[in-house]
Short mmCIF file of C-alpha atoms in Angstrom, two decimals:
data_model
loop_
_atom_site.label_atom_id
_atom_site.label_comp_id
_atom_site.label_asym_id
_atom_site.label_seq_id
_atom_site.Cartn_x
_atom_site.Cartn_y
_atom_site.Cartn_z
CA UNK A 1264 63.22 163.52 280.24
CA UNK A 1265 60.45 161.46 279.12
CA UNK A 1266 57.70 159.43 281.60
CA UNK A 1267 59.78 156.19 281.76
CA UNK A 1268 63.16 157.75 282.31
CA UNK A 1269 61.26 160.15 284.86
CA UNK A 1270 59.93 157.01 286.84
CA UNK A 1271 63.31 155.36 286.86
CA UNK A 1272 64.74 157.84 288.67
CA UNK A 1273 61.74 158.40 291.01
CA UNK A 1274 62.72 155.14 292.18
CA UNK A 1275 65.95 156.13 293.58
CA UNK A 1276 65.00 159.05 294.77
CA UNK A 1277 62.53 162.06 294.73
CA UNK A 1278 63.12 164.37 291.54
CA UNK A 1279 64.02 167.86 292.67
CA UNK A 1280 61.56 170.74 292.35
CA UNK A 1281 62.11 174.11 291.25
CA UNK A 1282 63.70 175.90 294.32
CA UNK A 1283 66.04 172.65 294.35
CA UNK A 1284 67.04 172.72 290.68
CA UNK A 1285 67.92 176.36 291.69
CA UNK A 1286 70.30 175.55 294.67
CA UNK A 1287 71.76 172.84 293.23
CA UNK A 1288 72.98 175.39 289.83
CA UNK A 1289 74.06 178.12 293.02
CA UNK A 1290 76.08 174.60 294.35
CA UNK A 1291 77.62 174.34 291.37
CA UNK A 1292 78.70 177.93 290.51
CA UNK A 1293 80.24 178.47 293.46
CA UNK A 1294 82.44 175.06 293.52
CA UNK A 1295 83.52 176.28 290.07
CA UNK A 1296 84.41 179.22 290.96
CA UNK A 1297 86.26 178.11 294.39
CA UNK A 1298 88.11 175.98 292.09
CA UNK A 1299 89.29 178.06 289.68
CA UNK A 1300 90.18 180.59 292.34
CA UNK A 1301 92.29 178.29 294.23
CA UNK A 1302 94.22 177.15 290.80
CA UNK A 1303 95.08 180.77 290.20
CA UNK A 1304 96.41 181.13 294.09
CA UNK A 1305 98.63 178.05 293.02
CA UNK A 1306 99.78 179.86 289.49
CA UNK A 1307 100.32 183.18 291.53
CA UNK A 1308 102.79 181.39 294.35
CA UNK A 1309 104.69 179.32 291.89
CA UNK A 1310 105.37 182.55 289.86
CA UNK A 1311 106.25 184.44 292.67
CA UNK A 1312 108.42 182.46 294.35
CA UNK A 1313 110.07 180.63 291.60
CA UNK A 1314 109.16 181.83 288.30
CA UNK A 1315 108.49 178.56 287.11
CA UNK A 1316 105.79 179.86 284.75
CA UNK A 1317 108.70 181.97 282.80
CA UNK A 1318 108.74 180.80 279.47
CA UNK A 1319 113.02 180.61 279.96
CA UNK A 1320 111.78 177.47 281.87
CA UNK A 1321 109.80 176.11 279.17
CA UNK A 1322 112.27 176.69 276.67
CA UNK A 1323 114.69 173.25 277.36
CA UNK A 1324 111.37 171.61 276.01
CA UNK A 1325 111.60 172.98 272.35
CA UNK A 1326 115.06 172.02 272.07
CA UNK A 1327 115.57 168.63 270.43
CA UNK A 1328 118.62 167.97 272.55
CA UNK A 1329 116.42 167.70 275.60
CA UNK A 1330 114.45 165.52 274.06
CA UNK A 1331 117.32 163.44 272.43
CA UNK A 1332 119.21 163.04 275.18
CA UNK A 1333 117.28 162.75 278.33
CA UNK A 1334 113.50 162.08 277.60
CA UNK A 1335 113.39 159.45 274.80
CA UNK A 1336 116.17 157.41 276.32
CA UNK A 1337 114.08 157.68 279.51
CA UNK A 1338 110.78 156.62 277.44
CA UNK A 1339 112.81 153.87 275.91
CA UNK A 1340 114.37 152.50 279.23
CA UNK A 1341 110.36 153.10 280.95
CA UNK A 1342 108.36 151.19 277.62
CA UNK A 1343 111.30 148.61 277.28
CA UNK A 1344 111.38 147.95 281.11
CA UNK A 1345 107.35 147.74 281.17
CA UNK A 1346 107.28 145.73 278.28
CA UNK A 1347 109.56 143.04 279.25
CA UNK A 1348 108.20 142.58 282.62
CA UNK A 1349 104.55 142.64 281.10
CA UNK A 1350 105.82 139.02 279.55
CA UNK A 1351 106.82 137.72 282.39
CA UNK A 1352 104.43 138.97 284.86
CA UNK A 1353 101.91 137.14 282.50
CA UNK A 1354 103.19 134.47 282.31
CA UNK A 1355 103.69 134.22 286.20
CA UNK A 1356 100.22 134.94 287.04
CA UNK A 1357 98.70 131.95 284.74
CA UNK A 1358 100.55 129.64 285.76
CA UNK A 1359 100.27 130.34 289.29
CA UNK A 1360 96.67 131.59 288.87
CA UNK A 1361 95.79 127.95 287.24
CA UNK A 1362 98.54 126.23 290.40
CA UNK A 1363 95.47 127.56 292.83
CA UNK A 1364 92.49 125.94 291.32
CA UNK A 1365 95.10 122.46 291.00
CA UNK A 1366 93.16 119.36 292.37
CA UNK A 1367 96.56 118.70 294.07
CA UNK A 1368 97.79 120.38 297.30
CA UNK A 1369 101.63 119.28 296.53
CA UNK A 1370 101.03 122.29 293.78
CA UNK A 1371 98.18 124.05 295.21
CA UNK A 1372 99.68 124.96 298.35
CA UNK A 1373 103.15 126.25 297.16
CA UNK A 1374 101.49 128.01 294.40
CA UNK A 1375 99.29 129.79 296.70
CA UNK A 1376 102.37 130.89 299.39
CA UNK A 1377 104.24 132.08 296.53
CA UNK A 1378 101.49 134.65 295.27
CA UNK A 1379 101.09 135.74 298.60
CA UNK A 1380 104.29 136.10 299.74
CA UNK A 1381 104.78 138.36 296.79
CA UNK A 1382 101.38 140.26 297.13
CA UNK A 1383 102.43 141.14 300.70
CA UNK A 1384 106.06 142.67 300.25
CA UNK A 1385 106.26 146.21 298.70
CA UNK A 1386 107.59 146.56 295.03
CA UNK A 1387 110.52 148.49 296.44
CA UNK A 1388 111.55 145.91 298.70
CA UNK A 1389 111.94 143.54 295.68
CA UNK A 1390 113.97 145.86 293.54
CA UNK A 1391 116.39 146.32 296.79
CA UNK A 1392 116.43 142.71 297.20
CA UNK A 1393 117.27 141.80 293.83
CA UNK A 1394 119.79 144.54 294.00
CA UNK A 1395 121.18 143.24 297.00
CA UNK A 1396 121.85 139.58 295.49
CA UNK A 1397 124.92 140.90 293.75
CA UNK A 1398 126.07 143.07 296.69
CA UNK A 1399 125.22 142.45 300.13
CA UNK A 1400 123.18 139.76 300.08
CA UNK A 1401 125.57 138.04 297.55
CA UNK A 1402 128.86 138.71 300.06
CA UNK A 1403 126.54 137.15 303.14
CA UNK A 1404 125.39 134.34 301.01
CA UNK A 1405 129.34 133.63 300.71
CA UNK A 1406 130.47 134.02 303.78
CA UNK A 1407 127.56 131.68 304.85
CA UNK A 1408 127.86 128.90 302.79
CA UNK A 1409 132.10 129.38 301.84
CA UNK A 1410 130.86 129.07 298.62
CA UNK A 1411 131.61 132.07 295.80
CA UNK A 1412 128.40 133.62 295.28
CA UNK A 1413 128.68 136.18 292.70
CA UNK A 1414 125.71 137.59 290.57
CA UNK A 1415 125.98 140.86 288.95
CA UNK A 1416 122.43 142.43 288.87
CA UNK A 1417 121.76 145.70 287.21
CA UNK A 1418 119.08 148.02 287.52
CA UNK A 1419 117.20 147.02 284.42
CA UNK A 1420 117.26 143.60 285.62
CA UNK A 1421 116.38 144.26 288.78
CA UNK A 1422 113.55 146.37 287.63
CA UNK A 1423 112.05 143.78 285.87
CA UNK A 1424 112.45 140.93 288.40
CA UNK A 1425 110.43 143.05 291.25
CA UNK A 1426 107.76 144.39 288.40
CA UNK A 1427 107.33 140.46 287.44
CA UNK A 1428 107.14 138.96 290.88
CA UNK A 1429 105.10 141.56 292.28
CA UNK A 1430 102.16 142.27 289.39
CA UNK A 1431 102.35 138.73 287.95
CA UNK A 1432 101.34 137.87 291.88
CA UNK A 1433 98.36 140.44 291.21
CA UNK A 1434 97.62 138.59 288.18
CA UNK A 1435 97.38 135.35 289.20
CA UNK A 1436 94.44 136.62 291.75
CA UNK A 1437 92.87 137.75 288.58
CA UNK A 1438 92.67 134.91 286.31
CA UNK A 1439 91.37 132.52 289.92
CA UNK A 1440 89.23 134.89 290.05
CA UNK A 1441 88.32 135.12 286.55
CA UNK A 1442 88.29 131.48 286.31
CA UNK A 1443 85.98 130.85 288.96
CA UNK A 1444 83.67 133.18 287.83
CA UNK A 1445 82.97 130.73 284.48
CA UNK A 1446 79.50 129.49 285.11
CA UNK A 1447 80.39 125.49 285.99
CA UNK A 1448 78.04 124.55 283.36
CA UNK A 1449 80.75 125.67 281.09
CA UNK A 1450 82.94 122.88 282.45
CA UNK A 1451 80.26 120.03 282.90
CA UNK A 1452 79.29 120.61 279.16
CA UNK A 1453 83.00 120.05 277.98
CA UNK A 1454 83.79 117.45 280.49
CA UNK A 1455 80.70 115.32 279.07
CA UNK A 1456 82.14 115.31 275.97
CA UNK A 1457 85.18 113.35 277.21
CA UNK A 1458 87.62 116.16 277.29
CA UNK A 1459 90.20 116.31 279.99
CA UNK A 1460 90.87 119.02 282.96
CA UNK A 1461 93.87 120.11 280.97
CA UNK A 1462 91.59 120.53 277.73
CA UNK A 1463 88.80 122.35 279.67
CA UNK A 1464 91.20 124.58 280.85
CA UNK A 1465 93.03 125.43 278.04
CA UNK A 1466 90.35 125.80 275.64
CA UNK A 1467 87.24 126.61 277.48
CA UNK A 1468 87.61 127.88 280.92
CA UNK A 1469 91.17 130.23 280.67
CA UNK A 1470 89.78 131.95 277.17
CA UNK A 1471 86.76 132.95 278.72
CA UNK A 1472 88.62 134.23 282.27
CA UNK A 1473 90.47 136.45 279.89
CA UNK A 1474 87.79 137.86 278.30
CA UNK A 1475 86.19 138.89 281.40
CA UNK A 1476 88.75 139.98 283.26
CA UNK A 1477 90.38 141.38 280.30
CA UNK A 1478 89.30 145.56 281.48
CA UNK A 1479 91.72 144.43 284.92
CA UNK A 1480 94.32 142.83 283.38
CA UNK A 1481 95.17 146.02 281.42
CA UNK A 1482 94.20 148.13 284.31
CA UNK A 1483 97.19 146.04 286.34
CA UNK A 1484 99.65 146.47 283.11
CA UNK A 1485 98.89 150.57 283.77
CA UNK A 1486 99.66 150.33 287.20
CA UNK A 1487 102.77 148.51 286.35
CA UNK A 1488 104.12 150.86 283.74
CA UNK A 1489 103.62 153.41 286.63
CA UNK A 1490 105.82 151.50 289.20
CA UNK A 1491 108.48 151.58 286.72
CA UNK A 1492 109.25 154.48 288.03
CA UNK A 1493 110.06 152.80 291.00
CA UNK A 1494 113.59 152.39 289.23
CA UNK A 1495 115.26 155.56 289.57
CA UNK A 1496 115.92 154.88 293.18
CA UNK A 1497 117.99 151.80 291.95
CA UNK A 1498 119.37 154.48 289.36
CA UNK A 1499 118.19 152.77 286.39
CA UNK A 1500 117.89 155.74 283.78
CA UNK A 1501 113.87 155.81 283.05
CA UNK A 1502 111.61 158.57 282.25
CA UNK A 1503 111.35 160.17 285.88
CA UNK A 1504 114.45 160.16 286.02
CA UNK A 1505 115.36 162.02 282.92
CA UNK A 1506 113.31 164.61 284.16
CA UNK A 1507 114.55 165.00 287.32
CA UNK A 1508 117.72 165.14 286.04
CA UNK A 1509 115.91 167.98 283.62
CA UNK A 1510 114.50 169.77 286.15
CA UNK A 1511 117.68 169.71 288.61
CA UNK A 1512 119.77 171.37 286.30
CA UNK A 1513 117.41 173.98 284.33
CA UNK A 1514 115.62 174.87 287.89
CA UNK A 1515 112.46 174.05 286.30
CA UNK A 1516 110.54 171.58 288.45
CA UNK A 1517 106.97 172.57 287.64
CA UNK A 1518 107.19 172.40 283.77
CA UNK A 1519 109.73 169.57 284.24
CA UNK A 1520 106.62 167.77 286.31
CA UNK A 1521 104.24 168.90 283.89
CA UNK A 1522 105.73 167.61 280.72
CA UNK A 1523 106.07 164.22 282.36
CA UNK A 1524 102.82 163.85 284.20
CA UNK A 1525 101.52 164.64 280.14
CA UNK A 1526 103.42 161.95 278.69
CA UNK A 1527 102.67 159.26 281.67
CA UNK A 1528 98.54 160.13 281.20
CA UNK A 1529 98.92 160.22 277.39
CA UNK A 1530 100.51 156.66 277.65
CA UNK A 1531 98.32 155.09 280.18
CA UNK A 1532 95.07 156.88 278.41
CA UNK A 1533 95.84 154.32 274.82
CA UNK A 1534 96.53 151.44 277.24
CA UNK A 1535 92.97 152.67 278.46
CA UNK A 1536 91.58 152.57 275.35
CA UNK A 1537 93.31 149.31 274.24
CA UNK A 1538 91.50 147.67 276.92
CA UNK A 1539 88.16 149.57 276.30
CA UNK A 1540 89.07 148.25 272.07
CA UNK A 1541 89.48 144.78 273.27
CA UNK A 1542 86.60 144.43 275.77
CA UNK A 1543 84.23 145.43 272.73
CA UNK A 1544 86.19 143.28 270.20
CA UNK A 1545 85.52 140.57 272.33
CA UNK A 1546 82.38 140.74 273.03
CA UNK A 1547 81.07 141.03 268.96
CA UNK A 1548 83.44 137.63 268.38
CA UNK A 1549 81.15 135.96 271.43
CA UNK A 1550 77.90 137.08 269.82
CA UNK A 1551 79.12 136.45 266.73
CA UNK A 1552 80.49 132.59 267.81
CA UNK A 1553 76.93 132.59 269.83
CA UNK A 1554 74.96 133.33 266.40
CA UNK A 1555 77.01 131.63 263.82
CA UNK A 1556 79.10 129.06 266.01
CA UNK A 1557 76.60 126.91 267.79
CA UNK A 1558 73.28 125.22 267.34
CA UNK A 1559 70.40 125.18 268.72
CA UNK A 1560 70.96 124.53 272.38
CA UNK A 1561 74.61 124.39 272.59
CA UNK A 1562 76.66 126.39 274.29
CA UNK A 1563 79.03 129.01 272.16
CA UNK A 1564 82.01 128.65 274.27
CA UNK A 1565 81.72 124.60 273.92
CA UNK A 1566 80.72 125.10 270.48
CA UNK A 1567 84.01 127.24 269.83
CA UNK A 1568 85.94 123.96 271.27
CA UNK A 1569 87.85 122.81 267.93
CA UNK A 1570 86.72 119.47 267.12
CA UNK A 1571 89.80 117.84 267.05
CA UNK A 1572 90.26 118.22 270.83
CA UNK A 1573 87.09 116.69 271.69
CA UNK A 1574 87.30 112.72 271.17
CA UNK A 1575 84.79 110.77 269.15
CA UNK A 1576 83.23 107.81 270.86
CA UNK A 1577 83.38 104.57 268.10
CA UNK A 1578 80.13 103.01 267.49
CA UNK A 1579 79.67 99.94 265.53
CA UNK A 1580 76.57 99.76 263.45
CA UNK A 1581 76.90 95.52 264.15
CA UNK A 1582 76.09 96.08 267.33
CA UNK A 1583 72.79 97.79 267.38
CA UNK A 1584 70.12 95.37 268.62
CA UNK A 1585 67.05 95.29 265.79
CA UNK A 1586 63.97 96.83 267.07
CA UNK A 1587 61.07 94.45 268.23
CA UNK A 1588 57.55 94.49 269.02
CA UNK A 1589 56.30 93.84 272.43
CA UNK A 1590 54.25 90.76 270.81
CA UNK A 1591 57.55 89.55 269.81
CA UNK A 1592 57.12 89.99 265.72
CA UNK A 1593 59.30 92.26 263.66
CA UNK A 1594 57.35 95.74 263.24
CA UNK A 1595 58.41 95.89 259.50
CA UNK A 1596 55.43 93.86 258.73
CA UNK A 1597 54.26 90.44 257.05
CA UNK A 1598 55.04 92.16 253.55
CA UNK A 1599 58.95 92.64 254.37
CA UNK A 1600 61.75 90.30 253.70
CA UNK A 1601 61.82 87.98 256.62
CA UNK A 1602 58.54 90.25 258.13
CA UNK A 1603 56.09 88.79 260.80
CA UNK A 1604 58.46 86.06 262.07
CA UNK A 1605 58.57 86.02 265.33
CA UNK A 1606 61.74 87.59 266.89
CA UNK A 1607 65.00 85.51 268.17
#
């Protein structure tokens, strides 16, 4: 550690001495070794009690037919499922996000009672209810209004609908939120260059809410591939499902539990890194647009603003008043056609 690292930290807080250094190692090896010791308890009682550490119980893993029947369908059904409602939950959260910030309560208001009326009710709620709209709810809605009221709903569907209303709320916070953290110079910049709210928005302000809140977005997308899982209750055939159905009928919860919590991390680790990919990507095309993009003194993101977009204010060169003196003669001079007379 060299002197300026050494008085960074002093600034925080005191640097341990010797006898400290020497605890804090002791600290260490013995939370290690409590740890380690308690995971080998765990091992010990699985094994005893259920011999779920046999390798008989790892074996349905090697065989392709697991795999071929139960867990890719189940990937399938989870990545289609997450995928679809991705779109829409997108889609959802900018237009409501942008509804918010409207100038106009007629859409401000609604937009903000619809994100959080959505925000408030619990993702399993939602799948019931849109469950329910072909069932239940679809039989009450007919005896109510003595009007037919049949919708048939599957579990796909309804999986999506309750992942779309739900995180697409969630999303909407984040792009206001990303929106109104823009700097407002951002705006006044591209208004005074005669662009409308629509244009600003569009081109200037939602690109660079994006950006920023581009590391939350994704971490809302993980969180929504994980509520997929949400759907086996609504028996929609996804991954946790396949491996409960797995683990119910080889007895073998633990490696059944295993093998999925594997494939759920190694999935939501690239969406990780996607976001951690696109969060650097982005920021080498804004110092690039910064560097390259703009001159002197203008801003990169209003310098990025195509230049069709912005409109052109016509000036006539007819118009422009000829410069005069203050003593009323024409500055070019005596020696110039027309020079020395006095002016008007």
């Amino acid at each position: 550690m060299n002197l300026l690292q050494q008085s960074q930290a002093s600034v925080l807080f005191d640097a341990p001495g010797p006898k400290a250094r020497a605890r804090y190692t002791v600290y260490s090896v013995i939370t290690i070794a409590a740890l380690i010791a308690l995971l080998a308890w765990v091992v010990i009682q699985f094994d005893r009690r259920g011999d779920q550490w046999a390798a008989e119980k790892w074996t349905p893993f090697l065989q392709p037919e697991t795999w071929t029947a139960f867990i890719l369908p189940g990937m399938a059904n989870t990545l289609g499922a997450a995928a679809v409602a991705t779109v829409f939950a997108l889609v959802f959260g900018v237009i409501f996000g942008i509804g918010r910030l409207s100038d106009h309560a007629w859409v401000r208001v609604p937009a903000g009672m619809v994100v959080e009326f959505f925000r408030a009710i619990p993702l399993l709620m939602l799948i019931f209810f849109t469950m329910a709209i072909g069932g239940p709810l679809g039989q009450a809605l007919t005896f109510v209004f003595a009007v037919p009221f049949r919708i048939v709903v599957d579990p796909f569907t309804a999986v999506v609908i309750g992942l779309t209303l739900y995180n697409g709320s969630v999303l909407a916070e984040i792009f206001r939120a990303g929106i109104n953290a823009v700097p407002k110079g951002q705006s006044e910049a591209a208004y005074s260059l005669g662009m409308r709210k629509s244009q600003v928005m569009r081109l200037v302000l939602l690109p660079q809410a994006v950006t920023t809140m581009m590391p939350a977005i994704i971490m809302q997308l993980v969180v929504l591939l994980k509520d997929s899982a949400l759907g086996y209750i609504v028996a929609f055939p996804e991954m946790l499902r396949a491996f409960t159905l797995i683990a119910t009928g080889e007895q073998n919860v633990i490696p059944a539990a295993m093998v999925c919590a594997v494939i759920y991390i190694a999935i939501n680790l690239s969406l990780t890194r996607l976001a951690i990919w696109l969060e650097r990507r982005n920021a080498r095309r804004g110092r690039a647009t910064a560097h390259v993009g703009a001159a002197p003194g203008v801003d990169a993101a209003v310098a990025a603003v195509p230049a069709a977009s912005v409109p052109t204010p016509s000036v006539q060169p007819d118009d422009t008043p000829e410069p005069v003196d203050r003593d009323g003669t024409d500055p070019a001079g005596p020696d110039a056609p027309g020079g020395g007379r006095p002016a008007g």
